[in-house]
CSV table of C-alpha atoms in Angstrom, one decimal:
chain,number,residue,atom,x,y,z
A,26,MET,CA,-23.0,135.7,47.9
A,27,THR,CA,-25.3,137.9,50.0
A,28,PHE,CA,-29.0,137.6,50.5
A,29,SER,CA,-31.5,140.4,50.9
A,30,ARG,CA,-34.2,140.5,53.5
A,31,ARG,CA,-36.6,139.5,50.8
A,32,ASP,CA,-34.5,136.5,49.9
A,33,ILE,CA,-34.4,135.4,53.6
A,34,LEU,CA,-38.2,135.8,54.0
A,35,ALA,CA,-38.8,133.9,50.7
A,36,GLY,CA,-36.6,131.1,52.0
A,37,ALA,CA,-38.5,131.0,55.2
A,38,SER,CA,-41.8,130.9,53.4
A,39,ALA,CA,-40.5,128.1,51.2
A,40,CYS,CA,-39.5,126.1,54.2
A,41,ALA,CA,-42.9,126.6,55.8
A,42,ALA,CA,-44.7,125.7,52.6
A,43,THR,CA,-42.7,122.7,51.9
A,44,ALA,CA,-43.1,121.3,55.4
A,45,ILE,CA,-46.6,120.6,54.1
A,46,ALA,CA,-45.5,119.8,50.6
A,47,GLY,CA,-43.2,117.1,51.9
A,48,ARG,CA,-46.2,115.2,53.0
A,49,ALA,CA,-48.4,116.1,50.0
A,50,SER,CA,-48.9,114.3,46.8
A,51,ALA,CA,-50.8,115.0,43.6
A,52,GLN,CA,-52.9,113.0,41.2
A,53,SER,CA,-52.0,109.3,41.2
A,54,PHE,CA,-52.9,107.7,37.9
A,55,ALA,CA,-53.8,104.1,37.5
A,56,PHE,CA,-51.8,102.5,34.6
A,57,THR,CA,-52.4,99.2,32.9
A,58,PRO,CA,-49.4,97.8,31.0
A,59,ASN,CA,-49.9,96.2,27.7
A,60,GLN,CA,-50.6,92.5,28.0
A,61,ARG,CA,-49.3,91.5,24.7
A,62,TYR,CA,-45.7,91.3,23.4
A,63,PRO,CA,-44.2,93.2,21.7
A,64,ASP,CA,-45.5,96.2,23.6
A,65,PRO,CA,-47.3,98.4,21.0
A,66,ALA,CA,-46.3,101.4,23.1
A,67,VAL,CA,-42.8,101.0,21.6
A,68,GLU,CA,-43.3,102.2,18.0
A,69,ILE,CA,-40.5,101.5,15.5
A,70,LEU,CA,-39.8,104.4,13.2
A,71,ASP,CA,-36.7,102.8,11.7
A,72,PRO,CA,-35.8,99.1,11.5
A,73,GLY,CA,-32.4,99.9,13.0
A,74,PHE,CA,-34.1,100.3,16.4
A,75,LEU,CA,-35.1,96.6,16.5
A,76,LYS,CA,-31.7,95.7,18.1
A,77,TYR,CA,-32.6,97.9,21.1
A,78,ARG,CA,-36.1,96.6,21.6
A,79,ILE,CA,-36.6,93.7,23.9
A,80,TYR,CA,-39.5,91.7,22.5
A,81,SER,CA,-40.8,90.6,25.9
A,82,SER,CA,-40.5,93.9,27.8
A,83,SER,CA,-43.2,96.4,28.3
A,84,VAL,CA,-43.6,99.9,29.8
A,85,GLU,CA,-44.2,99.8,33.6
A,86,GLN,CA,-45.5,102.5,35.9
A,87,LEU,CA,-43.4,102.4,39.1
A,88,ALA,CA,-44.9,105.3,41.0
A,89,SER,CA,-47.3,108.2,40.7
A,90,GLY,CA,-48.5,111.1,42.8
A,91,MET,CA,-46.0,113.9,41.8
A,92,ARG,CA,-46.9,117.3,40.3
A,93,TRP,CA,-44.1,117.7,37.8
A,94,ALA,CA,-41.5,114.9,37.8
A,95,GLU,CA,-38.0,115.7,36.6
A,96,GLY,CA,-34.3,115.1,37.1
A,97,PRO,CA,-33.9,111.3,37.4
A,98,ALA,CA,-30.5,110.1,38.5
A,99,TYR,CA,-29.6,106.5,39.2
A,100,PHE,CA,-27.2,105.3,41.9
A,101,PRO,CA,-26.0,101.7,41.3
A,102,ASP,CA,-24.3,101.3,44.6
A,103,GLY,CA,-27.6,101.7,46.4
A,104,GLY,CA,-29.8,100.3,43.7
A,105,TYR,CA,-32.1,103.4,43.7
A,106,LEU,CA,-33.2,106.3,41.6
A,107,LEU,CA,-33.7,109.8,42.7
A,108,CYS,CA,-36.0,112.2,40.9
A,109,SER,CA,-37.4,115.7,41.5
A,110,ASP,CA,-41.0,116.6,42.2
A,111,ILE,CA,-40.5,120.3,41.5
A,112,PRO,CA,-43.7,122.0,42.6
A,113,ASN,CA,-43.8,119.9,45.8
A,114,ASN,CA,-40.3,121.1,46.5
A,115,ARG,CA,-38.8,117.6,47.2
A,116,ILE,CA,-36.6,114.9,45.8
A,117,MET,CA,-38.1,111.4,45.7
A,118,LYS,CA,-36.4,108.0,45.9
A,119,TYR,CA,-37.4,104.8,44.2
A,120,SER,CA,-35.8,101.7,45.5
A,121,GLU,CA,-35.2,98.7,43.2
A,122,LYS,CA,-34.9,96.4,46.2
A,123,ASP,CA,-38.4,96.8,47.6
A,124,GLY,CA,-40.2,99.0,45.1
A,125,SER,CA,-40.8,101.7,47.7
A,126,PHE,CA,-41.2,105.4,46.7
A,127,THR,CA,-40.3,107.8,49.5
A,128,VAL,CA,-39.3,111.3,50.1
A,129,PHE,CA,-35.5,111.6,50.0
A,130,ARG,CA,-35.2,115.4,50.6
A,131,SER,CA,-37.8,118.0,51.5
A,132,PRO,CA,-37.5,120.9,51.1
A,133,SER,CA,-35.1,120.6,48.1
A,134,ASN,CA,-35.0,124.3,47.0
A,135,PHE,CA,-37.2,123.2,44.1
A,136,ALA,CA,-34.5,120.9,42.8
A,137,ASN,CA,-34.8,120.2,39.1
A,138,GLY,CA,-31.9,118.4,37.4
A,139,ASN,CA,-29.8,115.8,39.3
A,140,THR,CA,-26.8,113.7,38.3
A,141,ARG,CA,-24.2,111.5,39.9
A,142,ASP,CA,-20.6,112.6,39.8
A,143,ARG,CA,-17.6,110.2,39.2
A,144,GLN,CA,-17.3,109.6,42.9
A,145,GLY,CA,-20.9,108.6,43.2
A,146,ARG,CA,-22.2,111.8,44.9
A,147,LEU,CA,-25.4,113.6,44.1
A,148,VAL,CA,-25.1,116.9,42.2
A,149,THR,CA,-28.2,119.0,42.0
A,150,CYS,CA,-29.6,122.0,40.3
A,151,GLU,CA,-31.5,123.9,43.0
A,152,HIS,CA,-34.1,125.6,40.7
A,153,SER,CA,-35.4,128.4,42.9
A,154,VAL,CA,-34.9,130.3,46.2
A,155,THR,CA,-31.2,129.4,46.4
A,156,ARG,CA,-30.7,129.1,42.7
A,157,ARG,CA,-27.4,127.2,42.9
A,158,ILE,CA,-25.5,124.0,42.1
A,159,THR,CA,-24.9,121.7,45.1
A,160,ARG,CA,-23.1,118.5,45.8
A,161,THR,CA,-24.3,116.1,48.5
A,162,GLU,CA,-21.2,114.5,50.2
A,163,LYS,CA,-21.2,110.9,51.3
A,164,SER,CA,-21.6,112.2,54.9
A,165,GLY,CA,-24.8,114.0,53.9
A,166,LYS,CA,-23.2,117.5,54.1
A,167,ILE,CA,-24.2,119.8,51.2
A,168,THR,CA,-21.4,121.7,49.4
A,169,VAL,CA,-22.3,124.7,47.3
A,170,LEU,CA,-20.5,124.6,44.0
A,171,ALA,CA,-21.9,127.7,42.2
A,172,ASP,CA,-24.6,130.3,43.0
A,173,SER,CA,-23.5,133.4,41.1
A,174,PHE,CA,-21.6,134.5,38.0
A,175,GLU,CA,-19.8,137.8,37.7
A,176,GLY,CA,-21.3,138.9,41.0
A,177,LYS,CA,-24.9,138.2,40.0
A,178,ARG,CA,-27.2,135.4,41.0
A,179,LEU,CA,-27.8,132.5,38.6
A,180,ASN,CA,-31.2,132.3,37.0
A,181,ALA,CA,-32.6,128.9,37.8
A,182,PRO,CA,-30.2,126.0,37.2
A,183,ASN,CA,-32.1,123.4,35.2
A,184,ASP,CA,-30.2,120.3,33.9
A,185,ILE,CA,-26.7,119.0,34.7
A,186,VAL,CA,-24.0,116.6,33.6
A,187,VAL,CA,-20.6,115.6,34.8
A,188,LYS,CA,-17.8,115.0,32.3
A,189,SER,CA,-15.1,112.3,32.8
A,190,ASP,CA,-12.6,115.0,33.7
A,191,ASP,CA,-14.8,115.9,36.7
A,192,THR,CA,-15.9,119.2,35.1
A,193,ILE,CA,-19.6,120.0,35.7
A,194,TRP,CA,-21.8,121.4,33.0
A,195,PHE,CA,-25.3,122.9,33.5
A,196,THR,CA,-28.0,125.0,31.9
A,197,ASP,CA,-29.4,128.2,33.4
A,198,PRO,CA,-32.8,129.2,32.0
A,199,PRO,CA,-35.2,131.3,34.1
A,200,PHE,CA,-38.0,128.7,34.5
A,201,GLY,CA,-37.7,128.4,38.3
A,202,ILE,CA,-38.2,132.1,38.8
A,203,ASN,CA,-40.7,132.8,36.0
A,204,GLY,CA,-43.6,132.3,38.3
A,205,ASP,CA,-44.7,130.7,41.6
A,206,TRP,CA,-45.3,127.1,40.3
A,207,GLU,CA,-41.7,125.7,40.2
A,208,GLY,CA,-40.4,128.1,42.9
A,209,PHE,CA,-40.8,131.8,43.7
A,210,LYS,CA,-41.1,134.5,41.1
A,211,ALA,CA,-38.0,136.7,40.9
A,212,LYS,CA,-36.3,139.0,38.5
A,213,PRO,CA,-33.4,137.4,36.5
A,214,GLU,CA,-30.0,139.0,37.2
A,215,GLN,CA,-28.1,137.4,34.4
A,216,ALA,CA,-28.1,139.1,31.0
A,217,ASN,CA,-28.2,135.8,29.2
A,218,THR,CA,-29.5,132.3,29.6
A,219,ASN,CA,-26.1,130.5,29.6
A,220,VAL,CA,-24.7,127.0,29.6
A,221,PHE,CA,-22.0,127.0,32.3
A,222,ARG,CA,-19.0,124.8,33.2
A,223,ILE,CA,-17.6,124.4,36.7
A,224,GLY,CA,-13.9,123.6,36.4
A,225,THR,CA,-12.1,121.3,38.8
A,226,ASP,CA,-10.6,124.4,40.3
A,227,GLY,CA,-14.1,125.7,41.1
A,228,LYS,CA,-14.1,128.4,38.4
A,229,LEU,CA,-17.4,129.1,36.7
A,230,THR,CA,-17.3,129.7,33.0
A,231,ALA,CA,-20.1,130.6,30.6
A,232,VAL,CA,-19.4,128.3,27.6
A,233,ILE,CA,-22.5,129.0,25.6
A,234,THR,CA,-24.2,132.4,25.7
A,235,ASP,CA,-26.3,132.6,22.6
A,236,LEU,CA,-29.0,130.0,23.2
A,237,VAL,CA,-32.5,131.2,24.4
A,238,ASN,CA,-33.4,129.1,27.4
A,239,PRO,CA,-31.1,126.1,27.1
A,240,ASN,CA,-32.5,123.0,28.8
A,241,GLY,CA,-31.4,119.4,28.7
A,242,LEU,CA,-27.8,118.6,27.8
A,243,ALA,CA,-25.6,115.5,27.4
A,244,PHE,CA,-22.3,114.4,25.9
A,245,SER,CA,-21.7,111.8,23.2
A,246,PRO,CA,-20.1,108.6,24.5
A,247,ASP,CA,-16.6,109.8,23.5
A,248,GLU,CA,-17.3,113.3,24.9
A,249,LYS,CA,-16.3,114.9,21.6
A,250,LYS,CA,-19.7,116.4,21.2
A,251,LEU,CA,-22.0,118.3,23.5
A,252,TYR,CA,-25.8,118.3,22.8
A,253,VAL,CA,-28.0,121.0,24.2
A,254,VAL,CA,-31.8,121.6,23.9
A,255,GLU,CA,-32.9,125.2,23.1
A,256,VAL,CA,-36.4,125.8,24.3
A,257,LYS,CA,-37.0,129.1,22.6
A,258,GLY,CA,-35.4,128.0,19.3
A,259,THR,CA,-36.7,129.5,16.0
A,260,PRO,CA,-39.1,128.4,14.8
A,261,ASN,CA,-39.2,125.2,16.9
A,262,ARG,CA,-37.4,123.7,19.9
A,263,SER,CA,-34.1,122.3,18.8
A,264,ILE,CA,-31.2,120.2,19.9
A,265,TRP,CA,-27.8,121.7,19.0
A,266,SER,CA,-24.5,119.8,18.6
A,267,TYR,CA,-21.1,121.3,19.5
A,268,ASP,CA,-17.6,119.9,18.9
A,269,VAL,CA,-15.7,119.7,22.2
A,270,GLY,CA,-12.0,120.5,22.1
A,271,ALA,CA,-9.3,118.9,24.2
A,272,ASP,CA,-9.4,122.1,26.3
A,273,ASN,CA,-13.2,121.9,26.7
A,274,SER,CA,-13.7,124.7,24.2
A,275,LEU,CA,-16.8,124.4,22.0
A,276,SER,CA,-17.1,125.0,18.3
A,277,ASN,CA,-19.0,124.1,15.1
A,278,LYS,CA,-22.5,124.8,16.4
A,279,THR,CA,-24.9,122.6,14.3
A,280,LYS,CA,-28.6,122.0,14.6
A,281,LEU,CA,-29.0,118.2,15.0
A,282,ILE,CA,-32.8,117.9,15.7
A,283,ASP,CA,-35.6,120.3,14.9
A,284,ALA,CA,-38.9,119.5,16.6
A,285,SER,CA,-41.0,120.4,13.6
A,286,ASP,CA,-43.8,118.1,14.8
A,287,GLN,CA,-44.7,120.7,17.5
A,288,GLY,CA,-42.8,118.4,19.9
A,289,SER,CA,-41.0,119.5,23.0
A,290,PRO,CA,-37.6,117.9,23.6
A,291,ASP,CA,-36.7,118.4,27.2
A,292,GLY,CA,-34.2,116.3,29.2
A,293,PHE,CA,-32.4,113.4,27.4
A,294,ARG,CA,-29.7,110.8,27.7
A,295,VAL,CA,-27.2,109.2,25.3
A,296,ASP,CA,-26.6,105.5,25.0
A,297,LYS,CA,-23.3,103.8,24.3
A,298,ASP,CA,-24.0,103.8,20.6
A,299,GLY,CA,-24.5,107.5,20.6
A,300,ASN,CA,-28.3,107.5,20.2
A,301,LEU,CA,-30.2,110.3,21.9
A,302,TRP,CA,-33.2,109.2,24.0
A,303,CYS,CA,-35.3,112.4,24.5
A,304,GLY,CA,-38.1,113.3,26.8
A,305,TRP,CA,-40.9,114.5,24.5
A,306,GLY,CA,-44.4,116.0,24.5
A,307,SER,CA,-46.4,118.9,23.1
A,308,ASN,CA,-44.8,122.4,23.1
A,309,GLY,CA,-48.2,123.9,24.0
A,310,ILE,CA,-48.1,126.5,21.1
A,311,LEU,CA,-51.7,127.3,20.1
A,312,GLN,CA,-53.3,127.4,16.7
A,313,SER,CA,-53.6,130.8,15.2
A,314,GLU,CA,-57.4,130.5,14.9
A,315,PRO,CA,-59.9,129.1,17.4
A,316,ALA,CA,-61.9,125.9,16.8
A,317,GLU,CA,-65.5,125.1,17.6
A,318,LEU,CA,-65.6,122.9,20.7
A,319,HIS,CA,-68.7,122.3,22.9
A,320,GLY,CA,-70.3,125.4,21.5
A,321,LEU,CA,-67.3,127.6,22.3
A,322,LYS,CA,-64.4,129.1,20.4
A,323,VAL,CA,-61.3,127.4,21.8
A,324,TYR,CA,-57.7,127.9,20.9
A,325,LEU,CA,-56.2,124.3,20.7
A,326,PRO,CA,-52.6,123.3,20.7
A,327,LYS,CA,-50.9,122.8,17.3
A,328,GLY,CA,-49.5,119.5,18.5
A,329,LYS,CA,-51.7,117.0,20.3
A,330,SER,CA,-50.3,115.7,23.6
A,331,GLU,CA,-51.7,112.2,23.0
A,332,ASP,CA,-49.7,112.0,19.7
A,333,LEU,CA,-46.5,113.3,21.1
A,334,ASP,CA,-46.1,112.3,24.8
A,335,GLY,CA,-43.3,109.8,25.6
A,336,VAL,CA,-39.7,109.4,24.5
A,337,MET,CA,-38.3,110.0,21.0
A,338,VAL,CA,-35.1,108.1,20.1
A,339,PHE,CA,-32.7,109.6,17.5
A,340,SER,CA,-29.6,108.3,15.9
A,341,PRO,CA,-26.3,110.2,16.3
A,342,GLN,CA,-27.1,111.8,13.0
A,343,GLY,CA,-30.5,113.0,14.2
A,344,LYS,CA,-32.6,110.3,12.4
A,345,PRO,CA,-35.8,109.3,14.3
A,346,LEU,CA,-35.6,105.7,15.3
A,347,ALA,CA,-38.5,105.1,17.7
A,348,HIS,CA,-41.3,106.6,19.8
A,349,ILE,CA,-42.0,105.1,23.2
A,350,ARG,CA,-45.5,106.2,24.0
A,351,LEU,CA,-46.5,107.2,27.5
A,352,PRO,CA,-49.8,108.5,28.8
A,353,GLU,CA,-48.1,111.6,30.2
A,354,ARG,CA,-45.5,114.0,28.8
A,355,CYS,CA,-41.9,112.8,29.6
A,356,ALA,CA,-39.7,115.6,30.9
A,357,ASN,CA,-36.5,113.6,31.5
A,358,LEU,CA,-35.0,110.1,31.7
A,359,ALA,CA,-32.0,108.1,32.8
A,360,PHE,CA,-30.5,104.7,32.3
A,361,GLY,CA,-30.2,102.5,35.3
A,362,GLY,CA,-30.6,99.1,36.8
A,363,PRO,CA,-27.9,96.5,37.6
A,364,LYS,CA,-27.1,96.1,33.9
A,365,ASN,CA,-27.6,99.8,33.0
A,366,ASN,CA,-30.3,98.8,30.5
A,367,ARG,CA,-33.4,100.0,32.3
A,368,LEU,CA,-34.8,103.2,31.0
A,369,TYR,CA,-36.3,105.3,33.8
A,370,MET,CA,-38.7,108.0,32.6
A,371,THR,CA,-40.1,110.9,34.7
A,372,ALA,CA,-43.4,112.0,33.1
A,373,CYS,CA,-45.7,114.6,34.7
A,374,HIS,CA,-47.1,112.8,37.7
A,375,SER,CA,-45.4,109.4,37.4
A,376,LEU,CA,-42.2,107.4,37.1
A,377,TYR,CA,-42.1,104.8,34.3
A,378,ALA,CA,-39.5,102.2,33.3
A,379,LEU,CA,-38.7,100.0,30.3
A,380,TYR,CA,-36.0,97.4,29.8
A,381,VAL,CA,-34.1,97.8,26.6
A,382,GLU,CA,-31.1,96.4,24.8
A,383,ALA,CA,-29.4,99.8,24.9
A,384,HIS,CA,-27.0,100.8,27.7
A,385,GLY,CA,-26.5,104.3,29.0
A,386,ALA,CA,-23.2,106.0,28.2
A,387,THR,CA,-21.1,106.6,31.2
C-alpha cells in the first residue's frame, strides 16, 4: 500500500507523541479486595454457574494506571499477559513470575486487539495510523498480514482471533479513526464495517459485511459457531451467532444475546463448555429527558455504570449465568495462568484477575 504525505506526517507526529506516552500513565486506582469468601463481587444469576465459581477466590487488581485498557492475550511459555493501553499508544506486559507491569511496546500504532497464534506468536490489530494486522515473529521482526482490502485502507482493526486451521479473523469498525483519542482522526475508505478472514495463503476475504461496527469475536470450542458483537445493533448492542461451514463459510445468522439492560458487550472469550464470558458496562445512551441534579438539568445515562460494569457470563444458549462486578467497565478479557483457569480482565484503567473453575477454549 502507499502512504500520502499526510500519512507520513501523522505517523511522525504519533511517534513523537508516544515517545512521551510511553513513559506516561493515567489514574491509578486503589482497590481493596473483598475479605470474605465467597466474594460478593461474583453474583450468581443461575445455579448452573456454581460449578465455575471457586468459593475461596476473589477478584484481584494486578495493575492500574492505563487510560483505556484492551486486548489481553496470554502467553503460557513466558508466563505473561500482554494488553493494550490504546490512548497511551503502547502495549503493556504483566509478568506472573514477579508481578511486574511494564511497557512491552511503545509506540504500538494504537494497538487494540491482540491474540496468540498456533505457533505462539503475537498477532495484533494496529488500530490507527497504520491500520493493519501484524504478526510479531519469535525474532521480534514484525510482519504485516493485512493493511488494505480491494485497494483501500482498512478502517481500524479492532479484535482478532486465530482458528485452528491458522486462518485469522478480525473486525474492522472505525473507532480508531473516529477521533483523536484512540488514534488520529481520518476518513474511512471502506464502504462497510466488515469482519475479515486472512487465509493461510494470505488472501483477505470479507466474510461478514452487514454488521454495523462489529467488535469482539470468538469461536465456539468446536469452531462450528462464530460469535460477533455488533456495536450499532438495533435497538441494542447484540452478539450474533453464525454457523461455520467446513469451507469457513458462514450461515444461519442468529441473535444470541441482546443487551436490553442498556449494557455494552465488548470483547469476550469462550470457555471449554461453550459459555461466553463478556466484557460489560454501560452503553452510554442518554435518557430522552433531563433530570434535576445539583440544581441543573442533566441528561443521565439510561444504564448506570455501577450496575453494569464487569463481566457477564452467558450459556451457549445465551442464558445469563453470572455477573462479576468490577469498579470499572470491562472492555475485554482472556483466560490464562498455568492451568488456563485465571480470568484476566482489562477494565478502563486497570487489569484485574479472578481464578475460576472454567478453562479457556483453545
